Amino acid sequence: MNSYKKKILEARKQVLKLTIEQEKQIIEIYSKASSKLIDDILDMPDSRTKTHKIDCAKIINNYTKELYENLNNNILENTWESSYIQRKVILDFADQVAPNRHISDRLKNNITKISDNAVRTLIAGGYYEDGKTLSKRLWNITKENGKNIDTLIKTNIAGGANVRTLANELEKYVNPKKRLVSKSFKAGINSYKISYNAQRLARTSITHAAAETQIQNAKRNPFSLGLKWNLSASHSARMHGKQDECDDREGKVYKPSETPLQHPNCLCFFTEEVDTEKAIKELKKWSNGASNPKIDKWYGEEYTPKDISNKSTKTIARVDNKNGKIKISNIYLLNK
């Protein structure tokens, strides 16, 4: 096994480790949020006044807001980290094939710019048909969590539950470490599922950040032979022996411009097929004056990032202290 393939496998291990660590982090975020929510519920009086309803709305919306913000920061950080892991392989390739440091530095500078913009475009929803940003997807998930909590609280209050009973019932839903199902839950609401959609989005973001870093760089690398689809080691177990589109793609080498992104929750990955020996020889000839328009473009082209100036990149949530309602606004990323 050559050094390039070793680096590919090492990067794959690091991305898988990142995914596993993120799963633990998200469970912890939900667990801490649930503890605060229960404490706030226990501090409420047992009265059923208008003020009580507003206080209840504040508690739910503050929970939703803080949960969203903590998850958003975590998922963004890990999305970028996934790209950093993957781009190291590409940067090492540039070091391996470049005939001198000057050429290597120029190529690596372009690779870094391409990789950074790939992540920004991913966060802004630029690679998806529905155009939804990462923040918007996450906000929809946490908003649904808050809605389910509101339903659960109203159901228990209508049944005459006091604050302590309500808190006990609520903890069964909001704390994913409890893994219980309450009799007062409506169909589809249980602690098994509260963090599932956030976990699904987080796993997908890590996978797609690594994939788009590869795809966007491969499009510009004249020595790229394509991207090979590899099934994850856990594919069969995760599919319970069934097959899906990934099985049809296994082992296929796609042109960079025709490479399909993995489906949500997918752990399959790409390995870029490159002709390293050819790259070394042609770059050496090119550095000595031989004509090679493809290398000219790869080396000399000023990289222009994709225009995402009209895409919001972060959803901001604020809770009104007077009425307990939540307000939403967006931050836009302008290309420089």
Tab-separated table of N, CA and C in Angstrom, residues 22 34 38 42 50 53 76 87 91 113 133 149-150 218 226 258 287 289 325:
chain	number	residue	atom	x	y	z
A	22	GLN	N	-19.154	12.835	18.033
A	22	GLN	CA	-20.248	13.793	17.900
A	22	GLN	C	-21.560	13.206	18.428
A	34	SER	N	-32.144	19.026	29.074
A	34	SER	CA	-33.287	18.431	29.773
A	34	SER	C	-33.220	18.721	31.270
A	38	ILE	N	-36.180	20.662	33.323
A	38	ILE	CA	-36.870	20.065	34.472
A	38	ILE	C	-36.752	20.966	35.696
A	42	LEU	N	-39.893	22.631	37.728
A	42	LEU	CA	-40.080	22.424	39.167
A	42	LEU	C	-40.172	23.740	39.935
A	50	LYS	N	-52.921	33.208	33.717
A	50	LYS	CA	-52.365	33.649	32.438
A	50	LYS	C	-50.846	33.771	32.543
A	53	LYS	N	-49.159	30.513	32.101
A	53	LYS	CA	-49.055	30.093	30.695
A	53	LYS	C	-47.879	30.777	30.002
A	76	LEU	N	-21.665	22.656	13.479
A	76	LEU	CA	-20.811	23.478	12.616
A	76	LEU	C	-19.334	23.154	12.840
A	87	ARG	N	-9.188	17.320	3.691
A	87	ARG	CA	-8.299	18.130	2.849
A	87	ARG	C	-6.822	17.828	3.108
A	91	LEU	N	-3.906	17.896	0.405
A	91	LEU	CA	-2.713	18.728	0.596
A	91	LEU	C	-1.446	17.874	0.549
A	113	LYS	N	-8.577	27.146	-0.315
A	113	LYS	CA	-9.678	28.040	-0.690
A	113	LYS	C	-10.883	27.253	-1.200
A	133	THR	N	-30.661	25.862	4.501
A	133	THR	CA	-29.363	25.953	5.163
A	133	THR	C	-29.271	24.928	6.293
A	149	ILE	N	-42.828	19.042	23.389
A	149	ILE	CA	-42.803	19.318	24.827
A	149	ILE	C	-44.040	20.110	25.231
A	150	ASP	N	-44.404	21.093	24.419
A	150	ASP	CA	-45.597	21.901	24.681
A	150	ASP	C	-46.843	21.010	24.725
A	218	ALA	N	-11.438	17.593	-6.692
A	218	ALA	CA	-11.233	16.651	-7.798
A	218	ALA	C	-11.629	17.268	-9.139
A	226	GLY	N	-11.220	10.126	-10.956
A	226	GLY	CA	-12.597	9.991	-10.497
A	226	GLY	C	-12.674	9.638	-9.026
A	258	GLU	N	-20.035	14.352	-11.796
A	258	GLU	CA	-21.220	13.487	-11.816
A	258	GLU	C	-21.348	12.645	-10.546
A	287	SER	N	7.270	22.264	-14.954
A	287	SER	CA	8.096	23.223	-14.213
A	287	SER	C	9.371	23.580	-14.974
A	289	GLY	N	9.334	24.005	-18.232
A	289	GLY	CA	8.961	24.769	-19.417
A	289	GLY	C	8.059	24.087	-20.414
A	325	LYS	N	-42.987	34.503	23.644
A	325	LYS	CA	-42.941	34.032	22.258
A	325	LYS	C	-41.515	34.087	21.711
